[in-house]
Amino acid sequence: MLERLAGNEYYCFLDGFSGYFQIPIDPKDQEKITFTCPYGTFAYRHMLFGLCNAPGTFQRCMMAIFHDMIEKTMEVFMDDFSEKSHFMVKEGIVLGHKISKNGIEVDKAKVDVIAKLPHPTTVKGVVLGQCQEKHCWPIHYASKIMTEAESSYIMTEKEITPWFADFANYHAGNFIVKGMSSQQKNKFFKDVKHYFWDDPFLFKICADQVIRRCVHGQEAIDILKACHNGPTEGHHSPNYTAKKVFDSRFYWPTIYHDAHNLVKSCDACQRQGKILQRDEIPQNSIQVCEIFDVWGIDFMGPFSSLRGNKYILVAVDYLSKWVEAKALPTNDAWVICKFLKSIFARFGTPRAIISDRGTHFCNDQFAKVMLKYGVTYRLATAYHPQTSGQVEVSNRGLKRILERTVG
């Protein structure tokens, strides 16, 4: 795109920000972006900032509108402009580069910022670069201090050079590796158009139109481990772990292969067995009610006492599959009523609550709270836990996660 824009006498820059909130959201999808506030439950009717697919959707909409002008007299791209619309100017900043009649140039403002930085007093980072025609172009940045053991390692060329070095060279320095065959060049230019450089990182526009940062080496391993056995994760399956990486907006070509190897070498996963898909909390909701209208509640335990807590009270919204869980010292009606009041305050009063026939649910105190808030109370069929099946599924998922994280 930069090559097509460069070399023109005049440019006009039009800011499409005001059009961002004009794209309507399908009514059946509006509930997916519902949020709760002190005044009630609300949902957006038009696409807003913050949705993972909003930039891609907006750009596709703009390209559909201007399809007969794109690559001829107009280009559509996503960027963060500090200044808005300009008309009949001789130069401008596009994707971090200055374009003008003279071609593509480096943005001097960015160079000046680096030039004015104070000299480092300690060595904490390294820049991998390549020199060509008396100019040094950056390939990859790293910020890390090696341990004493790591300093004795012999690093191979494969370990030092990131997999995206050629793409970074092309976008950051506008040059390609010499000696490629015509077939290799065709493949290179077919692939490189899906990447762009935003100093100091390389990003890829993936097939789902989501922009993800390219990573490699130890950083990729750390991200994968965080998505598999981090503080908020539950030792998920390889495919689900890889999905977590994609949802975190990172990319490298061997994500699925690395995820399978990580799960195979994970001690907790090998001791307890794999978490199968049937044991995970289902992702497909049945549209039979409004969000947060029907909750299922149940107790887990008793467990070994931890900080005085022996039970876990679990509540699940039947539509969104949102799970609320709290560790409690007892399983009496008083703690249940207190827990439900906190849910009512945050998510609104539901239409119905489903539970089993335990004495901690079937009592006068619990019934009075349900009557006070106008909530319909339903009991599961005796010896038939499938009646409150969503809670049972959540319980199994929580139990397996606890087995892998607590033991």
mmCIF file of C-alpha atoms in Angstrom:
data_model
loop_
_atom_site.group_PDB
_atom_site.id
_atom_site.type_symbol
_atom_site.label_atom_id
_atom_site.label_comp_id
_atom_site.label_asym_id
_atom_site.label_seq_id
_atom_site.Cartn_x
_atom_site.Cartn_y
_atom_site.Cartn_z
ATOM 1 C CA MET A 1 0.000 0.000 0.000
ATOM 2 C CA LEU A 2 2.823 2.423 0.846
ATOM 3 C CA GLU A 3 4.388 1.832 -2.578
ATOM 4 C CA ARG A 4 1.088 2.723 -4.284
ATOM 5 C CA LEU A 5 0.678 5.903 -2.237
ATOM 6 C CA ALA A 6 4.226 7.192 -2.650
ATOM 7 C CA GLY A 7 5.197 9.433 -5.562
ATOM 8 C CA ASN A 8 2.020 11.557 -5.811
ATOM 9 C CA GLU A 9 1.936 15.365 -5.849
ATOM 10 C CA TYR A 10 -0.952 15.906 -3.407
ATOM 11 C CA TYR A 11 -2.784 13.884 -0.761
ATOM 12 C CA CYS A 12 -6.086 14.116 1.113
ATOM 13 C CA PHE A 13 -6.557 12.384 4.455
ATOM 14 C CA LEU A 14 -10.139 11.690 5.596
ATOM 15 C CA ASP A 15 -10.858 10.475 9.131
ATOM 16 C CA GLY A 16 -13.612 7.850 9.301
ATOM 17 C CA PHE A 17 -14.017 7.922 13.099
ATOM 18 C CA SER A 18 -17.581 9.260 13.057
ATOM 19 C CA GLY A 19 -18.628 6.321 10.891
ATOM 20 C CA TYR A 20 -17.433 3.795 13.441
ATOM 21 C CA PHE A 21 -20.640 3.849 15.474
ATOM 22 C CA GLN A 22 -22.921 3.714 12.421
ATOM 23 C CA ILE A 23 -22.688 -0.012 11.677
ATOM 24 C CA PRO A 24 -25.763 -1.718 13.230
ATOM 25 C CA ILE A 25 -25.386 -4.953 15.194
ATOM 26 C CA ASP A 26 -27.691 -7.834 14.313
ATOM 27 C CA PRO A 27 -30.505 -7.846 16.946
ATOM 28 C CA LYS A 28 -29.908 -11.506 17.772
ATOM 29 C CA ASP A 29 -26.243 -10.701 18.557
ATOM 30 C CA GLN A 30 -26.857 -7.604 20.690
ATOM 31 C CA GLU A 31 -27.223 -9.659 23.856
ATOM 32 C CA LYS A 32 -23.619 -10.851 23.468
ATOM 33 C CA ILE A 33 -22.348 -7.381 24.385
ATOM 34 C CA THR A 34 -24.797 -6.814 27.237
ATOM 35 C CA PHE A 35 -23.358 -5.120 30.316
ATOM 36 C CA THR A 36 -24.751 -4.438 33.769
ATOM 37 C CA CYS A 37 -24.606 -1.121 35.609
ATOM 38 C CA PRO A 38 -26.386 0.282 38.695
ATOM 39 C CA TYR A 39 -29.275 1.440 36.480
ATOM 40 C CA GLY A 40 -29.989 -1.859 34.775
ATOM 41 C CA THR A 41 -28.833 -4.074 31.917
ATOM 42 C CA PHE A 42 -27.918 -2.464 28.600
ATOM 43 C CA ALA A 43 -26.722 -3.564 25.159
ATOM 44 C CA TYR A 44 -25.213 -1.652 22.250
ATOM 45 C CA ARG A 45 -27.227 -1.459 19.031
ATOM 46 C CA HIS A 46 -24.299 -0.253 16.907
ATOM 47 C CA MET A 47 -20.747 -1.552 16.699
ATOM 48 C CA LEU A 48 -18.406 0.026 19.246
ATOM 49 C CA PHE A 49 -14.697 0.187 19.944
ATOM 50 C CA GLY A 50 -13.236 -2.671 21.961
ATOM 51 C CA LEU A 51 -14.767 -5.669 20.150
ATOM 52 C CA CYS A 52 -12.044 -7.967 18.824
ATOM 53 C CA ASN A 53 -13.537 -8.093 15.318
ATOM 54 C CA ALA A 54 -14.640 -4.434 15.142
ATOM 55 C CA PRO A 55 -11.547 -3.079 13.274
ATOM 56 C CA GLY A 56 -11.757 -5.824 10.639
ATOM 57 C CA THR A 57 -15.515 -5.401 10.247
ATOM 58 C CA PHE A 58 -15.200 -1.639 9.876
ATOM 59 C CA GLN A 59 -12.412 -1.924 7.306
ATOM 60 C CA ARG A 60 -14.364 -4.482 5.244
ATOM 61 C CA CYS A 61 -17.353 -2.122 5.281
ATOM 62 C CA MET A 62 -15.243 0.799 4.065
ATOM 63 C CA MET A 63 -13.622 -1.325 1.359
ATOM 64 C CA ALA A 64 -17.047 -2.441 0.144
ATOM 65 C CA ILE A 65 -18.162 1.197 -0.120
ATOM 66 C CA PHE A 66 -15.054 2.388 -1.979
ATOM 67 C CA HIS A 67 -14.268 -0.841 -3.858
ATOM 68 C CA ASP A 68 -14.129 0.853 -7.255
ATOM 69 C CA MET A 69 -11.595 3.448 -6.025
ATOM 70 C CA ILE A 70 -9.267 1.330 -3.871
ATOM 71 C CA GLU A 71 -5.728 0.895 -5.234
ATOM 72 C CA LYS A 72 -6.494 3.561 -7.844
ATOM 73 C CA THR A 73 -7.135 6.889 -6.141
ATOM 74 C CA MET A 74 -7.845 5.773 -2.570
ATOM 75 C CA GLU A 75 -6.562 3.466 0.179
ATOM 76 C CA VAL A 76 -8.432 2.357 3.314
ATOM 77 C CA PHE A 77 -6.421 1.449 6.401
ATOM 78 C CA MET A 78 -6.624 1.462 10.202
ATOM 79 C CA ASP A 79 -4.262 3.855 11.967
ATOM 80 C CA ASP A 80 -4.078 6.049 15.050
ATOM 81 C CA PHE A 81 -4.002 9.629 13.768
ATOM 82 C CA SER A 82 -2.907 12.330 16.174
ATOM 83 C CA GLU A 83 -4.223 14.835 13.630
ATOM 84 C CA LYS A 84 -7.437 14.367 11.690
ATOM 85 C CA SER A 85 -8.548 15.263 8.149
ATOM 86 C CA HIS A 86 -6.217 17.153 5.774
ATOM 87 C CA PHE A 87 -6.809 18.278 2.195
ATOM 88 C CA MET A 88 -4.348 18.886 -0.646
ATOM 89 C CA VAL A 89 -1.179 18.347 1.367
ATOM 90 C CA LYS A 90 2.131 17.362 -0.192
ATOM 91 C CA GLU A 91 3.117 14.781 2.429
ATOM 92 C CA GLY A 92 1.633 12.757 5.266
ATOM 93 C CA ILE A 93 2.254 9.990 7.796
ATOM 94 C CA VAL A 94 0.823 6.558 6.889
ATOM 95 C CA LEU A 95 1.442 3.482 9.055
ATOM 96 C CA GLY A 96 4.464 5.132 10.675
ATOM 97 C CA HIS A 97 6.081 6.235 7.382
ATOM 98 C CA LYS A 98 6.171 9.607 5.631
ATOM 99 C CA ILE A 99 4.910 9.497 2.046
ATOM 100 C CA SER A 100 5.397 12.260 -0.508
ATOM 101 C CA LYS A 101 6.353 12.875 -4.116
ATOM 102 C CA ASN A 102 9.898 11.814 -3.156
ATOM 103 C CA GLY A 103 8.732 8.338 -2.114
ATOM 104 C CA ILE A 104 8.688 6.589 1.277
ATOM 105 C CA GLU A 105 10.766 8.074 4.080
ATOM 106 C CA VAL A 106 11.302 7.404 7.756
ATOM 107 C CA ASP A 107 9.175 9.505 10.102
ATOM 108 C CA LYS A 108 11.731 11.988 11.487
ATOM 109 C CA ALA A 109 9.638 12.542 14.615
ATOM 110 C CA LYS A 110 10.254 8.933 15.661
ATOM 111 C CA VAL A 111 13.966 9.222 14.907
ATOM 112 C CA ASP A 112 14.222 12.391 16.988
ATOM 113 C CA VAL A 113 12.564 10.697 19.959
ATOM 114 C CA ILE A 114 15.147 7.893 19.886
ATOM 115 C CA ALA A 115 18.034 10.314 19.342
ATOM 116 C CA LYS A 116 17.074 12.364 22.402
ATOM 117 C CA LEU A 117 16.871 9.377 24.739
ATOM 118 C CA PRO A 118 19.568 9.299 27.448
ATOM 119 C CA HIS A 119 22.334 6.766 27.013
ATOM 120 C CA PRO A 120 21.679 3.486 28.894
ATOM 121 C CA THR A 121 23.632 2.984 32.082
ATOM 122 C CA THR A 122 23.136 -0.792 32.226
ATOM 123 C CA VAL A 123 23.020 -3.415 29.495
ATOM 124 C CA LYS A 124 19.545 -4.990 29.592
ATOM 125 C CA GLY A 125 18.635 -5.510 25.959
ATOM 126 C CA VAL A 126 19.803 -6.344 22.469
ATOM 127 C CA VAL A 127 18.807 -5.342 18.950
ATOM 128 C CA LEU A 128 19.243 -7.831 16.114
ATOM 129 C CA GLY A 129 19.895 -5.962 12.875
ATOM 130 C CA GLN A 130 21.351 -6.233 9.407
ATOM 131 C CA CYS A 131 23.593 -3.736 7.641
ATOM 132 C CA GLN A 132 23.107 -2.998 3.966
ATOM 133 C CA GLU A 133 24.677 -0.159 1.992
ATOM 134 C CA LYS A 134 26.086 1.513 5.160
ATOM 135 C CA HIS A 135 22.666 1.481 6.848
ATOM 136 C CA CYS A 136 21.673 -0.797 9.739
ATOM 137 C CA TRP A 137 18.070 -1.994 9.789
ATOM 138 C CA PRO A 138 16.439 -3.531 12.901
ATOM 139 C CA ILE A 139 15.122 -7.091 12.698
ATOM 140 C CA HIS A 140 14.159 -7.955 16.263
ATOM 141 C CA TYR A 141 14.258 -6.398 19.715
ATOM 142 C CA ALA A 142 14.729 -8.244 23.015
ATOM 143 C CA SER A 143 14.948 -7.081 26.602
ATOM 144 C CA LYS A 144 16.479 -9.713 28.832
ATOM 145 C CA ILE A 145 19.553 -10.374 30.980
ATOM 146 C CA MET A 146 21.067 -13.842 30.588
ATOM 147 C CA THR A 147 21.713 -15.959 33.637
ATOM 148 C CA GLU A 148 25.175 -17.299 34.327
ATOM 149 C CA ALA A 149 24.153 -20.697 32.924
ATOM 150 C CA GLU A 150 22.613 -19.179 29.783
ATOM 151 C CA SER A 151 25.766 -17.166 29.057
ATOM 152 C CA SER A 152 27.665 -20.431 28.463
ATOM 153 C CA TYR A 153 25.199 -21.728 25.863
ATOM 154 C CA ILE A 154 26.259 -21.937 22.210
ATOM 155 C CA MET A 155 23.420 -20.288 20.268
ATOM 156 C CA THR A 156 22.711 -21.551 16.768
ATOM 157 C CA GLU A 157 21.636 -19.334 13.890
ATOM 158 C CA LYS A 158 18.135 -20.853 14.017
ATOM 159 C CA GLU A 159 17.744 -19.912 17.700
ATOM 160 C CA ILE A 160 18.938 -16.332 17.186
ATOM 161 C CA THR A 161 16.990 -15.427 14.045
ATOM 162 C CA PRO A 162 13.192 -15.175 14.477
ATOM 163 C CA TRP A 163 10.948 -16.923 11.955
ATOM 164 C CA PHE A 164 9.587 -13.571 10.753
ATOM 165 C CA ALA A 165 12.996 -11.924 10.165
ATOM 166 C CA ASP A 166 12.567 -11.749 6.360
ATOM 167 C CA PHE A 167 9.108 -10.136 6.697
ATOM 168 C CA ALA A 168 10.433 -7.643 9.265
ATOM 169 C CA ASN A 169 13.388 -6.800 6.999
ATOM 170 C CA TYR A 170 11.047 -6.108 4.107
ATOM 171 C CA HIS A 171 8.648 -3.848 6.025
ATOM 172 C CA ALA A 172 11.195 -2.116 8.285
ATOM 173 C CA GLY A 173 14.011 -1.755 5.751
ATOM 174 C CA ASN A 174 12.306 -2.361 2.374
ATOM 175 C CA PHE A 175 14.711 -5.075 1.241
ATOM 176 C CA ILE A 176 14.520 -8.835 0.711
ATOM 177 C CA VAL A 177 16.934 -11.733 0.969
ATOM 178 C CA LYS A 178 19.118 -12.138 -2.093
ATOM 179 C CA GLY A 179 19.410 -15.364 -4.008
ATOM 180 C CA MET A 180 15.742 -16.424 -3.884
ATOM 181 C CA SER A 181 14.327 -18.306 -6.838
ATOM 182 C CA SER A 182 11.329 -16.941 -8.735
ATOM 183 C CA GLN A 183 9.085 -19.470 -6.982
ATOM 184 C CA GLN A 184 10.400 -18.415 -3.565
ATOM 185 C CA LYS A 185 9.894 -14.747 -4.453
ATOM 186 C CA ASN A 186 6.299 -15.371 -5.521
ATOM 187 C CA LYS A 187 5.566 -17.115 -2.225
ATOM 188 C CA PHE A 188 7.375 -14.406 -0.247
ATOM 189 C CA PHE A 189 5.385 -11.533 -1.781
ATOM 190 C CA LYS A 190 2.149 -13.510 -1.413
ATOM 191 C CA ASP A 191 2.811 -13.958 2.322
ATOM 192 C CA VAL A 192 4.399 -10.617 3.173
ATOM 193 C CA LYS A 193 1.278 -8.618 2.296
ATOM 194 C CA HIS A 194 -0.425 -10.103 5.377
ATOM 195 C CA TYR A 195 2.153 -8.492 7.676
ATOM 196 C CA PHE A 196 2.940 -4.911 8.682
ATOM 197 C CA TRP A 197 5.577 -3.250 10.845
ATOM 198 C CA ASP A 198 4.660 -1.000 13.775
ATOM 199 C CA ASP A 199 7.947 -0.193 15.464
ATOM 200 C CA PRO A 200 9.200 -2.187 17.308
ATOM 201 C CA PHE A 201 6.906 -5.133 16.499
ATOM 202 C CA LEU A 202 5.734 -7.048 13.444
ATOM 203 C CA PHE A 203 2.006 -7.794 13.209
ATOM 204 C CA LYS A 204 0.038 -10.227 11.060
ATOM 205 C CA ILE A 205 -3.489 -9.727 9.710
ATOM 206 C CA CYS A 206 -4.818 -13.260 10.198
ATOM 207 C CA ALA A 207 -7.506 -15.036 8.171
ATOM 208 C CA ASP A 208 -10.192 -13.973 10.671
ATOM 209 C CA GLN A 209 -9.164 -10.320 10.051
ATOM 210 C CA VAL A 210 -7.807 -10.017 13.612
ATOM 211 C CA ILE A 211 -4.406 -8.358 13.947
ATOM 212 C CA ARG A 212 -1.960 -10.344 16.091
ATOM 213 C CA ARG A 213 1.611 -9.623 17.177
ATOM 214 C CA CYS A 214 4.301 -11.961 15.874
ATOM 215 C CA VAL A 215 6.434 -13.568 18.600
ATOM 216 C CA HIS A 216 9.066 -16.292 18.736
ATOM 217 C CA GLY A 217 11.482 -18.129 20.976
ATOM 218 C CA GLN A 218 11.206 -17.871 24.740
ATOM 219 C CA GLU A 219 8.509 -15.192 24.560
ATOM 220 C CA ALA A 220 6.250 -17.589 22.622
ATOM 221 C CA ILE A 221 6.898 -20.373 25.147
ATOM 222 C CA ASP A 222 6.079 -18.059 28.072
ATOM 223 C CA ILE A 223 2.815 -16.982 26.409
ATOM 224 C CA LEU A 224 1.843 -20.606 25.743
ATOM 225 C CA LYS A 225 2.570 -21.615 29.347
ATOM 226 C CA ALA A 226 0.560 -18.663 30.678
ATOM 227 C CA CYS A 227 -2.433 -19.692 28.546
ATOM 228 C CA HIS A 228 -2.170 -23.321 29.698
ATOM 229 C CA ASN A 229 -1.260 -23.273 33.379
ATOM 230 C CA GLY A 230 -1.301 -19.606 34.373
ATOM 231 C CA PRO A 231 -3.082 -18.352 37.529
ATOM 232 C CA THR A 232 -6.419 -17.959 35.672
ATOM 233 C CA GLU A 233 -6.144 -21.030 33.432
ATOM 234 C CA GLY A 234 -7.050 -24.676 34.012
ATOM 235 C CA HIS A 235 -4.653 -26.994 32.132
ATOM 236 C CA HIS A 236 -6.895 -27.127 29.065
ATOM 237 C CA SER A 237 -6.510 -29.335 25.996
ATOM 238 C CA PRO A 238 -3.942 -28.468 23.289
ATOM 239 C CA ASN A 239 -6.508 -27.020 20.875
ATOM 240 C CA TYR A 240 -8.190 -24.930 23.578
ATOM 241 C CA THR A 241 -4.790 -23.715 24.819
ATOM 242 C CA ALA A 242 -3.919 -22.641 21.251
ATOM 243 C CA LYS A 243 -7.270 -20.840 21.023
ATOM 244 C CA LYS A 244 -6.371 -18.954 24.216
ATOM 245 C CA VAL A 245 -3.151 -17.779 22.529
ATOM 246 C CA PHE A 246 -5.064 -16.557 19.467
ATOM 247 C CA ASP A 247 -7.603 -14.787 21.699
ATOM 248 C CA SER A 248 -4.678 -13.035 23.416
ATOM 249 C CA ARG A 249 -3.681 -11.563 20.012
ATOM 250 C CA PHE A 250 -0.357 -13.389 19.526
ATOM 251 C CA TYR A 251 0.788 -15.462 16.540
ATOM 252 C CA TRP A 252 3.550 -17.792 15.465
ATOM 253 C CA PRO A 253 3.289 -20.563 12.828
ATOM 254 C CA THR A 254 3.713 -23.568 15.149
ATOM 255 C CA ILE A 255 1.173 -22.678 17.858
ATOM 256 C CA TYR A 256 -0.813 -25.933 17.592
ATOM 257 C CA HIS A 257 2.305 -28.116 17.422
ATOM 258 C CA ASP A 258 3.860 -26.341 20.420
ATOM 259 C CA ALA A 259 0.586 -26.573 22.377
ATOM 260 C CA HIS A 260 0.440 -30.364 21.852
ATOM 261 C CA ASN A 261 4.065 -30.713 22.979
ATOM 262 C CA LEU A 262 3.417 -28.549 26.058
ATOM 263 C CA VAL A 263 0.392 -30.609 27.150
ATOM 264 C CA LYS A 264 2.342 -33.841 26.578
ATOM 265 C CA SER A 265 5.134 -32.595 28.849
ATOM 266 C CA CYS A 266 2.819 -31.070 31.491
ATOM 267 C CA ASP A 267 3.160 -33.122 34.677
ATOM 268 C CA ALA A 268 -0.290 -32.210 36.049
ATOM 269 C CA CYS A 269 -2.035 -33.090 32.760
ATOM 270 C CA GLN A 270 -0.224 -36.444 32.494
ATOM 271 C CA ARG A 271 -1.028 -37.392 36.099
ATOM 272 C CA GLN A 272 -4.705 -36.517 35.904
ATOM 273 C CA GLY A 273 -5.378 -37.343 32.245
ATOM 274 C CA LYS A 274 -6.574 -35.038 29.498
ATOM 275 C CA ILE A 275 -9.532 -32.726 29.960
ATOM 276 C CA LEU A 276 -11.845 -34.010 27.241
ATOM 277 C CA GLN A 277 -14.250 -31.789 25.363
ATOM 278 C CA ARG A 278 -17.242 -33.390 27.067
ATOM 279 C CA ASP A 279 -15.794 -32.323 30.438
ATOM 280 C CA GLU A 280 -15.320 -28.688 29.474
ATOM 281 C CA ILE A 281 -17.995 -26.072 30.046
ATOM 282 C CA PRO A 282 -20.019 -25.971 26.782
ATOM 283 C CA GLN A 283 -19.530 -22.873 24.650
ATOM 284 C CA ASN A 284 -22.790 -23.133 22.680
ATOM 285 C CA SER A 285 -25.690 -21.579 24.558
ATOM 286 C CA ILE A 286 -29.357 -22.468 24.037
ATOM 287 C CA GLN A 287 -31.333 -19.278 23.382
ATOM 288 C CA VAL A 288 -34.364 -20.023 25.562
ATOM 289 C CA CYS A 289 -34.305 -17.012 27.908
ATOM 290 C CA GLU A 290 -32.721 -13.620 28.461
ATOM 291 C CA ILE A 291 -29.212 -13.351 29.853
ATOM 292 C CA PHE A 292 -29.022 -13.659 33.679
ATOM 293 C CA ASP A 293 -32.732 -14.621 33.842
ATOM 294 C CA VAL A 294 -32.258 -18.238 34.988
ATOM 295 C CA TRP A 295 -29.532 -19.346 37.416
ATOM 296 C CA GLY A 296 -28.675 -22.814 38.667
ATOM 297 C CA ILE A 297 -27.034 -23.154 42.105
ATOM 298 C CA ASP A 298 -25.375 -26.071 43.868
ATOM 299 C CA PHE A 299 -22.817 -26.876 46.564
ATOM 300 C CA MET A 300 -19.501 -28.673 46.077
ATOM 301 C CA GLY A 301 -17.856 -30.371 49.032
ATOM 302 C CA PRO A 302 -17.073 -30.871 51.771
ATOM 303 C CA PHE A 303 -13.358 -30.556 50.969
ATOM 304 C CA SER A 304 -10.313 -30.493 53.204
ATOM 305 C CA SER A 305 -10.401 -27.251 55.176
ATOM 306 C CA LEU A 306 -8.422 -24.395 53.575
ATOM 307 C CA ARG A 307 -8.415 -21.092 55.470
ATOM 308 C CA GLY A 308 -11.536 -22.263 57.259
ATOM 309 C CA ASN A 309 -13.480 -22.981 54.040
ATOM 310 C CA LYS A 310 -14.861 -26.451 53.319
ATOM 311 C CA TYR A 311 -17.494 -25.837 50.623
ATOM 312 C CA ILE A 312 -17.789 -24.092 47.241
ATOM 313 C CA LEU A 313 -21.134 -22.552 46.291
ATOM 314 C CA VAL A 314 -21.509 -22.472 42.486
ATOM 315 C CA ALA A 315 -24.048 -20.406 40.513
ATOM 316 C CA VAL A 316 -24.334 -20.630 36.699
ATOM 317 C CA ASP A 317 -26.339 -18.447 34.312
ATOM 318 C CA TYR A 318 -28.092 -20.869 31.954
ATOM 319 C CA LEU A 319 -27.835 -18.596 28.881
ATOM 320 C CA SER A 320 -24.327 -17.130 28.943
ATOM 321 C CA LYS A 321 -22.789 -20.023 30.965
ATOM 322 C CA TRP A 322 -21.272 -17.371 33.271
ATOM 323 C CA VAL A 323 -20.038 -19.059 36.457
ATOM 324 C CA GLU A 324 -19.884 -17.488 39.928
ATOM 325 C CA ALA A 325 -18.182 -19.521 42.685
ATOM 326 C CA LYS A 326 -17.344 -18.721 46.288
ATOM 327 C CA ALA A 327 -15.514 -20.697 48.994
ATOM 328 C CA LEU A 328 -17.547 -20.894 52.231
ATOM 329 C CA PRO A 329 -17.033 -22.359 55.702
ATOM 330 C CA THR A 330 -20.577 -23.792 55.929
ATOM 331 C CA ASN A 331 -23.445 -24.781 53.634
ATOM 332 C CA ASP A 332 -26.394 -23.317 55.523
ATOM 333 C CA ALA A 333 -29.238 -21.102 54.260
ATOM 334 C CA TRP A 334 -27.730 -17.881 55.637
ATOM 335 C CA VAL A 335 -24.550 -18.011 53.488
ATOM 336 C CA ILE A 336 -26.652 -18.958 50.428
ATOM 337 C CA CYS A 337 -28.960 -15.937 50.849
ATOM 338 C CA LYS A 338 -25.985 -13.602 51.311
ATOM 339 C CA PHE A 339 -24.333 -15.003 48.168
ATOM 340 C CA LEU A 340 -27.493 -14.646 46.077
ATOM 341 C CA LYS A 341 -28.050 -11.043 47.213
ATOM 342 C CA SER A 342 -24.578 -10.140 45.913
ATOM 343 C CA ILE A 343 -25.482 -11.743 42.547
ATOM 344 C CA PHE A 344 -28.794 -9.849 42.421
ATOM 345 C CA ALA A 345 -26.946 -6.566 43.069
ATOM 346 C CA ARG A 346 -24.476 -7.136 40.223
ATOM 347 C CA PHE A 347 -26.536 -8.949 37.583
ATOM 348 C CA GLY A 348 -30.101 -7.972 38.409
ATOM 349 C CA THR A 349 -32.905 -10.041 39.896
ATOM 350 C CA PRO A 350 -33.436 -13.246 37.881
ATOM 351 C CA ARG A 351 -36.756 -14.775 36.900
ATOM 352 C CA ALA A 352 -35.965 -18.252 38.223
ATOM 353 C CA ILE A 353 -33.430 -20.214 40.265
ATOM 354 C CA ILE A 354 -32.957 -24.002 40.001
ATOM 355 C CA SER A 355 -31.353 -26.157 42.699
ATOM 356 C CA ASP A 356 -31.385 -29.692 44.040
ATOM 357 C CA ARG A 357 -33.462 -30.794 47.038
ATOM 358 C CA GLY A 358 -30.777 -30.237 49.691
ATOM 359 C CA THR A 359 -31.950 -28.982 53.086
ATOM 360 C CA HIS A 360 -29.768 -25.883 52.723
ATOM 361 C CA PHE A 361 -32.053 -24.836 49.811
ATOM 362 C CA CYS A 362 -35.401 -26.241 50.979
ATOM 363 C CA ASN A 363 -36.073 -24.142 54.088
ATOM 364 C CA ASP A 364 -38.172 -21.173 55.221
ATOM 365 C CA GLN A 365 -35.331 -18.627 55.192
ATOM 366 C CA PHE A 366 -34.453 -19.362 51.575
ATOM 367 C CA ALA A 367 -38.122 -19.359 50.546
ATOM 368 C CA LYS A 368 -38.673 -15.933 52.161
ATOM 369 C CA VAL A 369 -35.776 -14.422 50.181
ATOM 370 C CA MET A 370 -37.167 -15.846 46.929
ATOM 371 C CA LEU A 371 -40.617 -14.439 47.761
ATOM 372 C CA LYS A 372 -39.193 -11.037 48.705
ATOM 373 C CA TYR A 373 -37.414 -10.608 45.361
ATOM 374 C CA GLY A 374 -40.170 -12.237 43.287
ATOM 375 C CA VAL A 375 -37.950 -15.074 42.046
ATOM 376 C CA THR A 376 -39.502 -18.367 40.923
ATOM 377 C CA TYR A 377 -37.785 -21.267 42.702
ATOM 378 C CA ARG A 378 -37.578 -24.636 40.919
ATOM 379 C CA LEU A 379 -36.408 -27.943 42.387
ATOM 380 C CA ALA A 380 -34.534 -30.576 40.394
ATOM 381 C CA THR A 381 -36.213 -33.949 40.058
ATOM 382 C CA ALA A 382 -35.088 -36.349 42.800
ATOM 383 C CA TYR A 383 -32.292 -38.729 41.700
ATOM 384 C CA HIS A 384 -32.173 -36.963 38.334
ATOM 385 C CA PRO A 385 -29.305 -34.416 38.407
ATOM 386 C CA GLN A 386 -29.733 -33.692 34.682
ATOM 387 C CA THR A 387 -32.575 -31.322 35.650
ATOM 388 C CA SER A 388 -29.905 -28.852 36.808
ATOM 389 C CA GLY A 389 -27.386 -30.205 34.342
ATOM 390 C CA GLN A 390 -25.619 -26.924 33.644
ATOM 391 C CA VAL A 391 -24.517 -26.655 37.281
ATOM 392 C CA GLU A 392 -23.337 -30.267 37.276
ATOM 393 C CA VAL A 393 -21.234 -29.604 34.163
ATOM 394 C CA SER A 394 -19.702 -26.509 35.808
ATOM 395 C CA ASN A 395 -18.993 -28.514 38.975
ATOM 396 C CA ARG A 396 -17.097 -31.145 36.987
ATOM 397 C CA GLY A 397 -15.100 -28.471 35.199
ATOM 398 C CA LEU A 398 -14.178 -26.740 38.468
ATOM 399 C CA LYS A 399 -13.291 -30.053 40.097
ATOM 400 C CA ARG A 400 -10.902 -31.014 37.299
ATOM 401 C CA ILE A 401 -9.259 -27.575 37.320
ATOM 402 C CA LEU A 402 -8.781 -27.824 41.114
ATOM 403 C CA GLU A 403 -7.275 -31.301 40.734
ATOM 404 C CA ARG A 404 -4.668 -29.953 38.314
ATOM 405 C CA THR A 405 -3.869 -26.732 40.144
ATOM 406 C CA VAL A 406 -4.282 -27.641 43.833
ATOM 407 C CA GLY A 407 -3.835 -31.421 43.734
#
